[in-house]
mmCIF file of C-alpha atoms in Angstrom:
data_model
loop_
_atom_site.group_PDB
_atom_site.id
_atom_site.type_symbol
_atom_site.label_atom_id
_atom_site.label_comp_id
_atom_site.label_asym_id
_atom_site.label_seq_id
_atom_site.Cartn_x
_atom_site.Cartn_y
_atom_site.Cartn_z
ATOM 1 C CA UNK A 958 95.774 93.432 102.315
ATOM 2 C CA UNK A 959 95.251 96.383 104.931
ATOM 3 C CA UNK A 960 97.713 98.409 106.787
ATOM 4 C CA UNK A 961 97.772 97.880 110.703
ATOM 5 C CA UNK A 962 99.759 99.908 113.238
ATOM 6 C CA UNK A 963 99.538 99.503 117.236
ATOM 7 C CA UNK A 964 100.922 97.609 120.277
ATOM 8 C CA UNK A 965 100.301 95.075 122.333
ATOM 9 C CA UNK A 966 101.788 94.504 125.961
ATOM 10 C CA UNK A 967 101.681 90.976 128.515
ATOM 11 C CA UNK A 968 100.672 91.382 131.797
ATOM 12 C CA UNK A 969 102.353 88.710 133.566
ATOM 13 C CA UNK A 970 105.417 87.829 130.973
ATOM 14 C CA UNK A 971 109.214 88.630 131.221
ATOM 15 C CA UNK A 972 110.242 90.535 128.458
ATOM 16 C CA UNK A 973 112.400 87.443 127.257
ATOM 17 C CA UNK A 974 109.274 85.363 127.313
ATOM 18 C CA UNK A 975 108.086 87.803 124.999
ATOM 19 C CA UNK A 976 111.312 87.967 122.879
ATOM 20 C CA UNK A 977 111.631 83.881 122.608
ATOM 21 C CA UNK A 978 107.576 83.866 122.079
ATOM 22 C CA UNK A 979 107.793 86.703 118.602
ATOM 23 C CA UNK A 980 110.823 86.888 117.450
ATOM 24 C CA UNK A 981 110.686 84.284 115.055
ATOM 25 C CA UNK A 982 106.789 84.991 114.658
ATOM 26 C CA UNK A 983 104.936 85.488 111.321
ATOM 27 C CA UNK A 984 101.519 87.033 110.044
ATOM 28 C CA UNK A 985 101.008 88.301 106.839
ATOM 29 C CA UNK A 986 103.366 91.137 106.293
ATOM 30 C CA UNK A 987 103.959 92.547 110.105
ATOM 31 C CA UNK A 988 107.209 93.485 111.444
ATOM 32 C CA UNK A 989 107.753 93.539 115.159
ATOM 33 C CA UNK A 990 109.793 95.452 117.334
ATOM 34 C CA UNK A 991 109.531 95.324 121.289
ATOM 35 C CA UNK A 992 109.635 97.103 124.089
ATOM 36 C CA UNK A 993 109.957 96.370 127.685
ATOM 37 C CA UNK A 994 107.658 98.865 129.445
ATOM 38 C CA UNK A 995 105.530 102.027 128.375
ATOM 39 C CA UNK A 996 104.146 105.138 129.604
ATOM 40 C CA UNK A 997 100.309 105.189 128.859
ATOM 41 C CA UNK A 998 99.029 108.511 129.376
ATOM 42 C CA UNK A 999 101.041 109.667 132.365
ATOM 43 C CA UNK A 1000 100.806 106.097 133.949
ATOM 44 C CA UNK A 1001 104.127 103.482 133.869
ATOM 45 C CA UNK A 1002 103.047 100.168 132.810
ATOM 46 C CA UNK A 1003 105.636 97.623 133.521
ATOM 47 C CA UNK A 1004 105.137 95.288 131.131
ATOM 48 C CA UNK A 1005 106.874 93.756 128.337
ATOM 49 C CA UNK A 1006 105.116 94.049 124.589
ATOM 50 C CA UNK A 1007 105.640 94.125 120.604
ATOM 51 C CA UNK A 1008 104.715 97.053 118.155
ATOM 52 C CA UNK A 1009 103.497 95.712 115.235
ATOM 53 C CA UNK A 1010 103.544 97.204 111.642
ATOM 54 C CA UNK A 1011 103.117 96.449 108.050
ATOM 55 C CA UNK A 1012 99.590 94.989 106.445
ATOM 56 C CA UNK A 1013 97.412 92.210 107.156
ATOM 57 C CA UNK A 1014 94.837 90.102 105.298
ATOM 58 C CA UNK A 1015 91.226 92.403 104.714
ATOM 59 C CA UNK A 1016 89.517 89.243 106.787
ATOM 60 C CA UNK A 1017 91.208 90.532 109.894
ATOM 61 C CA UNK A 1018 89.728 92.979 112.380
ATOM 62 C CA UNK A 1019 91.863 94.595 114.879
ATOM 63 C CA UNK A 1020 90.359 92.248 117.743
ATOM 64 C CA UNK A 1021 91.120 89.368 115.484
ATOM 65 C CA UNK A 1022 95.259 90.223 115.715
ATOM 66 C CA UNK A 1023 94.895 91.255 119.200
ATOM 67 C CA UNK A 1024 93.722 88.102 120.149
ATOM 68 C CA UNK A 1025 96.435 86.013 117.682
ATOM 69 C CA UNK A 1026 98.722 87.866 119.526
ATOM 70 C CA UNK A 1027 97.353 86.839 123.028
ATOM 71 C CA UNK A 1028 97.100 83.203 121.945
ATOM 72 C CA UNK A 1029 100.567 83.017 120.786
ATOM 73 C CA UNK A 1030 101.544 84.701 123.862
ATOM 74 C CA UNK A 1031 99.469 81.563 125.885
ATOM 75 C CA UNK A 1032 96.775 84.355 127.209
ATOM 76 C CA UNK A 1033 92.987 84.144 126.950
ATOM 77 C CA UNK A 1034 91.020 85.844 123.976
ATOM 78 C CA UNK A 1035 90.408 89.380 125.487
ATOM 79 C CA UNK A 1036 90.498 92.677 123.454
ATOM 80 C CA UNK A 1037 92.894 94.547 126.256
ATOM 81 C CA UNK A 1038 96.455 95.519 126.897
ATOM 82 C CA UNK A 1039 96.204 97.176 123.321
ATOM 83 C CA UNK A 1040 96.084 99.767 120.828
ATOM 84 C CA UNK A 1041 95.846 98.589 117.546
ATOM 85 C CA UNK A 1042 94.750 100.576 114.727
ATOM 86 C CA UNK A 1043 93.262 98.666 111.322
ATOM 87 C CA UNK A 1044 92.463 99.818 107.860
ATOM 88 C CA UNK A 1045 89.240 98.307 107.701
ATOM 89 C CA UNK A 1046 88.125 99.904 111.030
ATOM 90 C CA UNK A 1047 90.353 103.296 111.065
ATOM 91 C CA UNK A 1048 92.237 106.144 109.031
ATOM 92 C CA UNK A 1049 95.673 104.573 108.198
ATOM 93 C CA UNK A 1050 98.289 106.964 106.532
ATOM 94 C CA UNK A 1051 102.299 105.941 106.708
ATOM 95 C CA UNK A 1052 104.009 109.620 105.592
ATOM 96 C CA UNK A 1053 108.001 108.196 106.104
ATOM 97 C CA UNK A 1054 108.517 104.679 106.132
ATOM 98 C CA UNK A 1055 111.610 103.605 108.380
ATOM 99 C CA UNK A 1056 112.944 101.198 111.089
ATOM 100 C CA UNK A 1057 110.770 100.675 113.583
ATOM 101 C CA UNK A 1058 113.646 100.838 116.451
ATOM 102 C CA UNK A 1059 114.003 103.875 118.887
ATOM 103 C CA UNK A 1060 111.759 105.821 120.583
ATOM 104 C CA UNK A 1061 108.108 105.859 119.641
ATOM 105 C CA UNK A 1062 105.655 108.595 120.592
ATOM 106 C CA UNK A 1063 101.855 108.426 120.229
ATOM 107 C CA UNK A 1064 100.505 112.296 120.326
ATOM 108 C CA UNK A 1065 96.972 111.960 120.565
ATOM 109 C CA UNK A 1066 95.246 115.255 118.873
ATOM 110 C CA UNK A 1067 91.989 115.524 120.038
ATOM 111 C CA UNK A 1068 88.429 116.334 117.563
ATOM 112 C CA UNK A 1069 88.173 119.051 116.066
ATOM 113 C CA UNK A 1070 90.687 118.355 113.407
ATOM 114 C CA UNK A 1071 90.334 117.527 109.489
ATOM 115 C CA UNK A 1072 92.636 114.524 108.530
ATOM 116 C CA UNK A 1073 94.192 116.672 105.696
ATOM 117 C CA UNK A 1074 95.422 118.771 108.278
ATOM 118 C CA UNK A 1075 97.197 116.231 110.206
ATOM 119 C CA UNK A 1076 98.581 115.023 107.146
ATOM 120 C CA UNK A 1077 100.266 118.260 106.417
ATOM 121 C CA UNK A 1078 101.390 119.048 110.009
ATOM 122 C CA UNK A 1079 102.871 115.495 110.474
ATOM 123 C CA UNK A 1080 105.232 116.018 107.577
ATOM 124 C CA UNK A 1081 106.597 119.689 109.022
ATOM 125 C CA UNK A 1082 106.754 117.858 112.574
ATOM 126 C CA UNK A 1083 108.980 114.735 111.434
ATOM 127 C CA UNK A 1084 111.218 117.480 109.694
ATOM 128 C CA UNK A 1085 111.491 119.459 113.077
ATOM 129 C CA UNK A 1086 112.334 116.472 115.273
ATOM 130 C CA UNK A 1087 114.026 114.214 112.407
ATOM 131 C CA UNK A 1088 111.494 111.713 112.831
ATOM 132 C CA UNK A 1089 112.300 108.517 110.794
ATOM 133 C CA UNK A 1090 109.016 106.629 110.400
ATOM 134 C CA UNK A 1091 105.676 108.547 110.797
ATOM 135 C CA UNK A 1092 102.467 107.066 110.448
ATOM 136 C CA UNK A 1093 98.823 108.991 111.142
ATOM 137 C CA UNK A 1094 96.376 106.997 112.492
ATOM 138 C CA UNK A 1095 92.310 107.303 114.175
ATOM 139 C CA UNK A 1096 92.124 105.927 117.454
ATOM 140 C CA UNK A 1097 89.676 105.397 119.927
ATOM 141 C CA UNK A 1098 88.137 108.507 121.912
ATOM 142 C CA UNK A 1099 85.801 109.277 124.696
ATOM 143 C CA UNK A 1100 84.311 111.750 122.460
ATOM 144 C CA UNK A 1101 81.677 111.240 119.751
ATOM 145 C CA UNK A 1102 84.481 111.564 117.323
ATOM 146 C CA UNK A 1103 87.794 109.462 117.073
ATOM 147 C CA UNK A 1104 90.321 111.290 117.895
ATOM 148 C CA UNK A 1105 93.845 110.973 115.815
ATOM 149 C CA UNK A 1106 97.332 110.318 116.670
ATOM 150 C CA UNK A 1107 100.830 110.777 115.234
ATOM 151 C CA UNK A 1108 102.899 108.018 115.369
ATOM 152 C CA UNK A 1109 106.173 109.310 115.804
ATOM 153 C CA UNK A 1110 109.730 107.250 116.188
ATOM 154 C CA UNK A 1111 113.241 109.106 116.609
ATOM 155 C CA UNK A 1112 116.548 108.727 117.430
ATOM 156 C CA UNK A 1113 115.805 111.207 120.239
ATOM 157 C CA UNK A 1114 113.273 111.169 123.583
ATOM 158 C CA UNK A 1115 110.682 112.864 122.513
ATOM 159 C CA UNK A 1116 111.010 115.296 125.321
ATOM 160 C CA UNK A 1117 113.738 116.920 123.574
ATOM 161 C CA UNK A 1118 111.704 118.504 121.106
ATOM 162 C CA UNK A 1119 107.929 118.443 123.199
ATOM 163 C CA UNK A 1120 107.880 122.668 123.004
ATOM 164 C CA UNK A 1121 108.835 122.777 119.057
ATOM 165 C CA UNK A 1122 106.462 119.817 118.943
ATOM 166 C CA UNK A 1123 103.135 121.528 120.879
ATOM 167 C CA UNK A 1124 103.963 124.755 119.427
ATOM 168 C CA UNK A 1125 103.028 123.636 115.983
ATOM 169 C CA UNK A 1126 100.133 122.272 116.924
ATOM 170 C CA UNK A 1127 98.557 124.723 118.938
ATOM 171 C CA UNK A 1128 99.376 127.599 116.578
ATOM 172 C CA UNK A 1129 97.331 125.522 114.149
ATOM 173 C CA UNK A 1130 94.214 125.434 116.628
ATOM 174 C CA UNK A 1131 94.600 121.706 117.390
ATOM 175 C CA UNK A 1132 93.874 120.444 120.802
ATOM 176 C CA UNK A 1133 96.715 118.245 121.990
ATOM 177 C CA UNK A 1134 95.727 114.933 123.990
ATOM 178 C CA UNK A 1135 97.415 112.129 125.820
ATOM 179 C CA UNK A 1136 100.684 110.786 125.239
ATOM 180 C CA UNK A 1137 102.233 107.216 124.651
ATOM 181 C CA UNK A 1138 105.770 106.566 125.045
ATOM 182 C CA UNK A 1139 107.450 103.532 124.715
ATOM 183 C CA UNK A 1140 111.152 102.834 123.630
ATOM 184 C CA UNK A 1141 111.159 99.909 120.585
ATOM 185 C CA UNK A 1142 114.034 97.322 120.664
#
């Protein structure tokens, strides 16, 4: 088995088309959550989705589970409308295991970076913000390098505690990215 963290939104379904279609869906050992919209990098998106985490059988690639997804949702096979992250294919680290409902942020921190690092500043960032599932996690960049995000999910908007947040991160040198927020149901 292989960890797996990431979303997946619908253009074109109702969030209850989504609910009915997942919530009684199984693979493997993922747990769902959903959401009804997200904000991708400063942009609304409108659409309805499910978060998926937990592990997955080594055979699977992160375009393999995007595209169970889509089928089960009745969609073509395409590889978009995602962000998945897979063990096999990316640096995987859950630092606080807990319920994936609330409010989810993806901070993207841009190269240079060492993965240690992350680790270390993750842990004093979920303290700060009282963050109660953290996961760390290479993503796709425009750069030569990956870049990395911290999966974040609180009680709290995230906005809340953005200064304490960025503060940390730039007093350690790290270039802050994009943002994801989406709220999980």
């Amino acid at each position: 088995m292989q960890s797996i963290r990431g979303f997946i939104y619908f253009k074109d379904k109702t969030y209850d088309e989504v609910l009915t279609t997942f919530e009684d869906f199984q693979l493997d050992s993922v747990k769902l959550a959903f959401f009804k919209s997200l904000n991708h990098y400063g942009t609304k998106i409108l659409q309805p989705g499910v978060f998926i985490s937990g592990t997955v059988k080594k055979e699977h690639s992160s375009k393999d589970i995007v595209n169970i997804f889509r089928a089960q949702a009745g969609l073509e096979e395409k590889t978009e409308a995602c962000d998945v992250s897979i063990e096999s294919e990316d640096t995987i680290k859950e630092l606080q295991q807990g319920p994936l409902k609330g409010h989810y942020t993806g901070l993207r921190i841009l190269p240079p970076y060492t993965v240690e690092h992350i680790f270390e500043l993750s842990k004093l960032i979920s303290k700060t913000i009282n963050a109660h599932n953290v996961l760390v996690r290479s993503v796709e960049s425009e750069l030569d390098e990956p870049s990395i995000c911290i999966d974040l999910i609180t009680k709290e908007e995230f906005e809340q505690n953005r200064t304490q947040v960025e503060k940390i991160l730039s007093s350690a040198g790290l270039n802050i990215g994009k943002y994801i927020f989406l709220t999980l149901e």
